[in-house]
PDB file of C-alpha atoms in Angstrom:
ATOM      1  CA  MET A   1     -54.276 142.598-116.779  1.00 55.00           C
ATOM      2  CA  LYS A   2     -52.306 142.748-113.551  1.00 71.00           C
ATOM      3  CA  GLN A   3     -48.873 141.212-113.483  1.00 72.00           C
ATOM      4  CA  PRO A   4     -48.299 138.713-110.646  1.00 78.00           C
ATOM      5  CA  TRP A   5     -45.714 139.685-108.026  1.00 80.00           C
ATOM      6  CA  SER A   6     -43.543 136.683-108.927  1.00 82.00           C
ATOM      7  CA  SER A   7     -43.355 137.954-112.507  1.00 83.00           C
ATOM      8  CA  ILE A   8     -42.521 141.498-111.344  1.00 82.00           C
ATOM      9  CA  LEU A   9     -39.805 140.124-109.067  1.00 83.00           C
ATOM     10  CA  GLY A  10     -38.346 137.964-111.840  1.00 87.00           C
ATOM     11  CA  GLU A  11     -38.318 140.793-114.376  1.00 87.00           C
ATOM     12  CA  SER A  12     -36.829 143.152-111.777  1.00 88.00           C
ATOM     13  CA  LEU A  13     -34.009 140.763-110.916  1.00 87.00           C
ATOM     14  CA  CYS A  14     -33.323 140.228-114.603  1.00 89.00           C
ATOM     15  CA  GLY A  15     -33.313 143.997-115.206  1.00 90.00           C
ATOM     16  CA  PHE A  16     -31.007 144.520-112.233  1.00 92.00           C
ATOM     17  CA  GLY A  17     -28.708 141.779-113.546  1.00 92.00           C
ATOM     18  CA  VAL A  18     -28.473 143.585-116.877  1.00 92.00           C
ATOM     19  CA  ALA A  19     -28.196 147.114-115.463  1.00 94.00           C
ATOM     20  CA  LEU A  20     -25.571 146.467-112.790  1.00 95.00           C
ATOM     21  CA  PRO A  21     -22.631 145.429-115.000  1.00 96.00           C
ATOM     22  CA  VAL A  22     -23.485 148.131-117.554  1.00 96.00           C
ATOM     23  CA  VAL A  23     -23.572 150.842-114.873  1.00 96.00           C
ATOM     24  CA  TRP A  24     -20.380 149.493-113.271  1.00 96.00           C
ATOM     25  CA  LEU A  25     -18.559 149.566-116.612  1.00 97.00           C
ATOM     26  CA  VAL A  26     -19.755 153.092-117.348  1.00 97.00           C
ATOM     27  CA  SER A  27     -18.755 154.131-113.791  1.00 96.00           C
ATOM     28  CA  TYR A  28     -15.270 152.720-114.246  1.00 97.00           C
ATOM     29  CA  LEU A  29     -14.739 154.343-117.656  1.00 98.00           C
ATOM     30  CA  TRP A  30     -16.229 157.681-116.520  1.00 97.00           C
ATOM     31  CA  LEU A  31     -14.108 157.793-113.364  1.00 96.00           C
ATOM     32  CA  THR A  32     -11.011 156.882-115.398  1.00 97.00           C
ATOM     33  CA  LEU A  33     -11.749 159.803-117.732  1.00 97.00           C
ATOM     34  CA  LEU A  34     -12.292 162.212-114.821  1.00 97.00           C
ATOM     35  CA  ILE A  35      -9.017 161.107-113.187  1.00 96.00           C
ATOM     36  CA  PHE A  36      -7.230 161.566-116.507  1.00 96.00           C
ATOM     37  CA  LEU A  37      -8.693 165.073-116.831  1.00 96.00           C
ATOM     38  CA  ASN A  38      -7.419 165.838-113.323  1.00 95.00           C
ATOM     39  CA  LYS A  39      -3.943 164.642-114.280  1.00 95.00           C
ATOM     40  CA  CYS A  40      -4.130 166.959-117.284  1.00 96.00           C
ATOM     41  CA  GLY A  41      -4.668 169.873-114.879  1.00 95.00           C
ATOM     42  CA  LEU A  42      -8.427 170.431-115.235  1.00 93.00           C
ATOM     43  CA  ASN A  43      -9.076 170.075-111.474  1.00 90.00           C
ATOM     44  CA  VAL A  44     -12.303 168.086-111.778  1.00 91.00           C
ATOM     45  CA  PRO A  45     -13.937 167.477-108.369  1.00 89.00           C
ATOM     46  CA  LEU A  46     -13.938 163.769-107.504  1.00 92.00           C
ATOM     47  CA  CYS A  47     -16.141 163.701-104.422  1.00 91.00           C
ATOM     48  CA  GLU A  48     -18.682 161.151-103.247  1.00 88.00           C
ATOM     49  CA  GLN A  49     -22.406 161.773-103.441  1.00 90.00           C
ATOM     50  CA  GLY A  50     -23.819 163.636-100.462  1.00 90.00           C
ATOM     51  CA  THR A  51     -25.977 160.663 -99.498  1.00 89.00           C
ATOM     52  CA  VAL A  52     -22.896 158.418 -99.363  1.00 89.00           C
ATOM     53  CA  VAL A  53     -21.050 160.911 -97.160  1.00 89.00           C
ATOM     54  CA  LEU A  54     -24.077 161.262 -94.878  1.00 89.00           C
ATOM     55  CA  PHE A  55     -24.549 157.498 -94.585  1.00 90.00           C
ATOM     56  CA  THR A  56     -20.908 156.889 -93.684  1.00 88.00           C
ATOM     57  CA  LYS A  57     -21.055 159.580 -90.990  1.00 90.00           C
ATOM     58  CA  LEU A  58     -24.091 158.060 -89.275  1.00 90.00           C
ATOM     59  CA  SER A  59     -23.363 156.091 -86.144  1.00 91.00           C
ATOM     60  CA  GLY A  60     -25.496 153.443 -84.535  1.00 90.00           C
ATOM     61  CA  PHE A  61     -27.814 150.810 -85.922  1.00 91.00           C
ATOM     62  CA  PHE A  62     -31.107 152.742 -85.792  1.00 94.00           C
ATOM     63  CA  PRO A  63     -29.988 155.842 -87.773  1.00 93.00           C
ATOM     64  CA  LYS A  64     -28.338 153.647 -90.418  1.00 93.00           C
ATOM     65  CA  PHE A  65     -31.429 151.417 -90.565  1.00 94.00           C
ATOM     66  CA  LEU A  66     -33.788 154.394 -91.076  1.00 96.00           C
ATOM     67  CA  PHE A  67     -31.472 155.887 -93.681  1.00 95.00           C
ATOM     68  CA  SER A  68     -31.333 152.524 -95.467  1.00 95.00           C
ATOM     69  CA  ILE A  69     -35.144 152.349 -95.575  1.00 96.00           C
ATOM     70  CA  MET A  70     -35.213 155.818 -97.120  1.00 96.00           C
ATOM     71  CA  VAL A  71     -32.566 154.951 -99.730  1.00 96.00           C
ATOM     72  CA  VAL A  72     -33.749 151.448-100.613  1.00 97.00           C
ATOM     73  CA  ILE A  73     -37.532 151.872-100.422  1.00 97.00           C
ATOM     74  CA  LEU A  74     -38.713 155.481-100.297  1.00 97.00           C
ATOM     75  CA  ALA A  75     -36.253 157.075-102.755  1.00 97.00           C
ATOM     76  CA  PRO A  76     -36.842 154.516-105.546  1.00 97.00           C
ATOM     77  CA  ILE A  77     -40.617 154.828-105.194  1.00 98.00           C
ATOM     78  CA  MET A  78     -40.562 158.637-105.214  1.00 98.00           C
ATOM     79  CA  GLU A  79     -37.933 158.994-107.932  1.00 98.00           C
ATOM     80  CA  GLU A  80     -39.565 156.472-110.247  1.00 97.00           C
ATOM     81  CA  LEU A  81     -43.001 158.027-109.811  1.00 97.00           C
ATOM     82  CA  ILE A  82     -41.542 161.467-110.513  1.00 97.00           C
ATOM     83  CA  PHE A  83     -39.091 160.645-113.305  1.00 98.00           C
ATOM     84  CA  ARG A  84     -40.484 157.608-115.160  1.00 97.00           C
ATOM     85  CA  GLY A  85     -44.150 157.900-114.206  1.00 95.00           C
ATOM     86  CA  GLY A  86     -44.308 161.691-114.427  1.00 96.00           C
ATOM     87  CA  LEU A  87     -41.602 163.534-116.365  1.00 97.00           C
ATOM     88  CA  TYR A  88     -40.878 160.837-118.920  1.00 98.00           C
ATOM     89  CA  ARG A  89     -44.581 160.315-119.639  1.00 96.00           C
ATOM     90  CA  ALA A  90     -45.095 164.077-119.979  1.00 97.00           C
ATOM     91  CA  PHE A  91     -42.084 164.485-122.256  1.00 98.00           C
ATOM     92  CA  ARG A  92     -43.126 161.429-124.280  1.00 96.00           C
ATOM     93  CA  SER A  93     -46.470 163.022-125.053  1.00 96.00           C
ATOM     94  CA  ASN A  94     -44.677 165.925-126.782  1.00 95.00           C
ATOM     95  CA  LEU A  95     -41.384 164.370-127.922  1.00 97.00           C
ATOM     96  CA  SER A  96     -40.121 161.146-129.418  1.00 97.00           C
ATOM     97  CA  ARG A  97     -39.425 158.290-126.995  1.00 96.00           C
ATOM     98  CA  ARG A  98     -35.685 158.745-127.502  1.00 97.00           C
ATOM     99  CA  SER A  99     -35.775 162.505-126.875  1.00 98.00           C
ATOM    100  CA  ALA A 100     -37.999 162.027-123.827  1.00 98.00           C
ATOM    101  CA  ALA A 101     -35.632 159.350-122.471  1.00 98.00           C
ATOM    102  CA  ILE A 102     -32.550 161.521-123.080  1.00 98.00           C
ATOM    103  CA  LEU A 103     -34.105 164.563-121.419  1.00 98.00           C
ATOM    104  CA  THR A 104     -35.519 162.646-118.442  1.00 98.00           C
ATOM    105  CA  SER A 105     -32.229 160.819-117.886  1.00 98.00           C
ATOM    106  CA  ALA A 106     -30.244 164.051-118.067  1.00 98.00           C
ATOM    107  CA  ILE A 107     -32.495 165.671-115.456  1.00 98.00           C
ATOM    108  CA  PHE A 108     -32.398 162.579-113.220  1.00 98.00           C
ATOM    109  CA  ALA A 109     -28.600 162.384-113.295  1.00 97.00           C
ATOM    110  CA  THR A 110     -28.085 166.135-112.879  1.00 97.00           C
ATOM    111  CA  LEU A 111     -30.403 166.361-109.873  1.00 96.00           C
ATOM    112  CA  HIS A 112     -28.131 163.961-107.956  1.00 94.00           C
ATOM    113  CA  PHE A 113     -25.602 166.848-107.909  1.00 94.00           C
ATOM    114  CA  ASN A 114     -22.448 164.776-108.363  1.00 95.00           C
ATOM    115  CA  LEU A 115     -20.077 164.770-111.314  1.00 95.00           C
ATOM    116  CA  VAL A 116     -18.618 161.337-110.530  1.00 96.00           C
ATOM    117  CA  SER A 117     -22.047 159.688-110.674  1.00 96.00           C
ATOM    118  CA  LEU A 118     -23.453 161.851-113.491  1.00 97.00           C
ATOM    119  CA  LEU A 119     -22.878 159.505-116.433  1.00 98.00           C
ATOM    120  CA  PRO A 120     -23.546 156.246-114.538  1.00 97.00           C
ATOM    121  CA  LEU A 121     -26.853 157.650-113.238  1.00 97.00           C
ATOM    122  CA  TYR A 122     -27.736 158.848-116.734  1.00 98.00           C
ATOM    123  CA  VAL A 123     -27.218 155.317-118.048  1.00 98.00           C
ATOM    124  CA  LEU A 124     -29.154 153.791-115.135  1.00 98.00           C
ATOM    125  CA  SER A 125     -32.035 156.186-115.787  1.00 98.00           C
ATOM    126  CA  PHE A 126     -32.045 155.284-119.464  1.00 97.00           C
ATOM    127  CA  LEU A 127     -32.186 151.570-118.585  1.00 97.00           C
ATOM    128  CA  LEU A 128     -35.011 152.205-116.111  1.00 97.00           C
ATOM    129  CA  ILE A 129     -36.928 153.987-118.861  1.00 98.00           C
ATOM    130  CA  LYS A 130     -36.399 151.008-121.169  1.00 96.00           C
ATOM    131  CA  SER A 131     -37.865 148.697-118.500  1.00 95.00           C
ATOM    132  CA  TYR A 132     -40.768 151.104-117.981  1.00 96.00           C
ATOM    133  CA  ASP A 133     -41.482 151.137-121.720  1.00 95.00           C
ATOM    134  CA  ARG A 134     -41.119 147.370-122.030  1.00 92.00           C
ATOM    135  CA  PHE A 135     -43.514 146.454-119.229  1.00 89.00           C
ATOM    136  CA  GLY A 136     -45.778 149.508-119.115  1.00 89.00           C
ATOM    137  CA  SER A 137     -45.540 149.693-115.345  1.00 90.00           C
ATOM    138  CA  VAL A 138     -43.489 151.722-112.931  1.00 95.00           C
ATOM    139  CA  LEU A 139     -43.258 148.743-110.537  1.00 94.00           C
ATOM    140  CA  ILE A 140     -40.360 147.099-112.335  1.00 94.00           C
ATOM    141  CA  PRO A 141     -38.209 150.271-112.530  1.00 96.00           C
ATOM    142  CA  ILE A 142     -38.979 150.865-108.827  1.00 96.00           C
ATOM    143  CA  SER A 143     -37.785 147.341-108.009  1.00 95.00           C
ATOM    144  CA  ILE A 144     -34.643 147.628-110.158  1.00 96.00           C
ATOM    145  CA  HIS A 145     -33.878 151.025-108.628  1.00 97.00           C
ATOM    146  CA  ALA A 146     -34.380 149.622-105.112  1.00 97.00           C
ATOM    147  CA  ALA A 147     -32.072 146.678-105.853  1.00 96.00           C
ATOM    148  CA  PHE A 148     -29.479 149.059-107.286  1.00 96.00           C
ATOM    149  CA  ASN A 149     -29.605 151.300-104.196  1.00 96.00           C
ATOM    150  CA  CYS A 150     -29.494 148.283-101.877  1.00 95.00           C
ATOM    151  CA  ASN A 151     -26.447 146.966-103.714  1.00 95.00           C
ATOM    152  CA  SER A 152     -24.776 150.372-103.424  1.00 93.00           C
ATOM    153  CA  LEU A 153     -25.452 150.541 -99.676  1.00 93.00           C
ATOM    154  CA  LEU A 154     -24.102 147.036 -99.148  1.00 93.00           C
ATOM    155  CA  LEU A 155     -20.938 147.925-101.068  1.00 91.00           C
ATOM    156  CA  ILE A 156     -20.514 151.095 -99.005  1.00 89.00           C
ATOM    157  CA  LEU A 157     -20.873 149.092 -95.784  1.00 86.00           C
ATOM    158  CA  LEU A 158     -18.461 146.452 -97.019  1.00 87.00           C
ATOM    159  CA  PHE A 159     -15.761 148.782 -98.323  1.00 83.00           C
ATOM    160  CA  LYS A 160     -16.020 151.480 -95.676  1.00 73.00           C
ATOM    161  CA  ALA A 161     -15.624 148.765 -93.017  1.00 59.00           C
ATOM    162  CA  GLN A 162     -12.360 147.758 -94.725  1.00 54.00           C
ATOM    163  CA  ILE A 163     -10.873 151.261 -94.519  1.00 47.00           C
TER     164      ILE A 163
END
């Protein structure tokens, strides 16, 4: 049975509302640990994700608009189809759900190539997998992912404008 769009939207907003504070808390604790490790002399790189750097360097409405479409619409669709709809399902057929979720989340976070976002993205991926398992559809993780990316872009615009 197909789920109505209003139900998908409601579940997505609920999932986003749960995921956002969890990911923010993990981000804060992870960054605090990385800063502490730097103060201890470990020289951990604390750089922004490449997509954040690229977005902040873009000038003009049209380039930022196109980039935003890619980040908020295209990336969540592609990443969710690849990671939740593809890898996780493939791993789940040979591993336990937990092992498949751990492995998929580790790959998802690692492929973003950024130490600062590694653990927060791992947690986000794990939460997206939980929503995928709960509803049996990739549409809700796509929507949560899109809302998460949109929120991130809005925060970048807001805070980079302040600097």
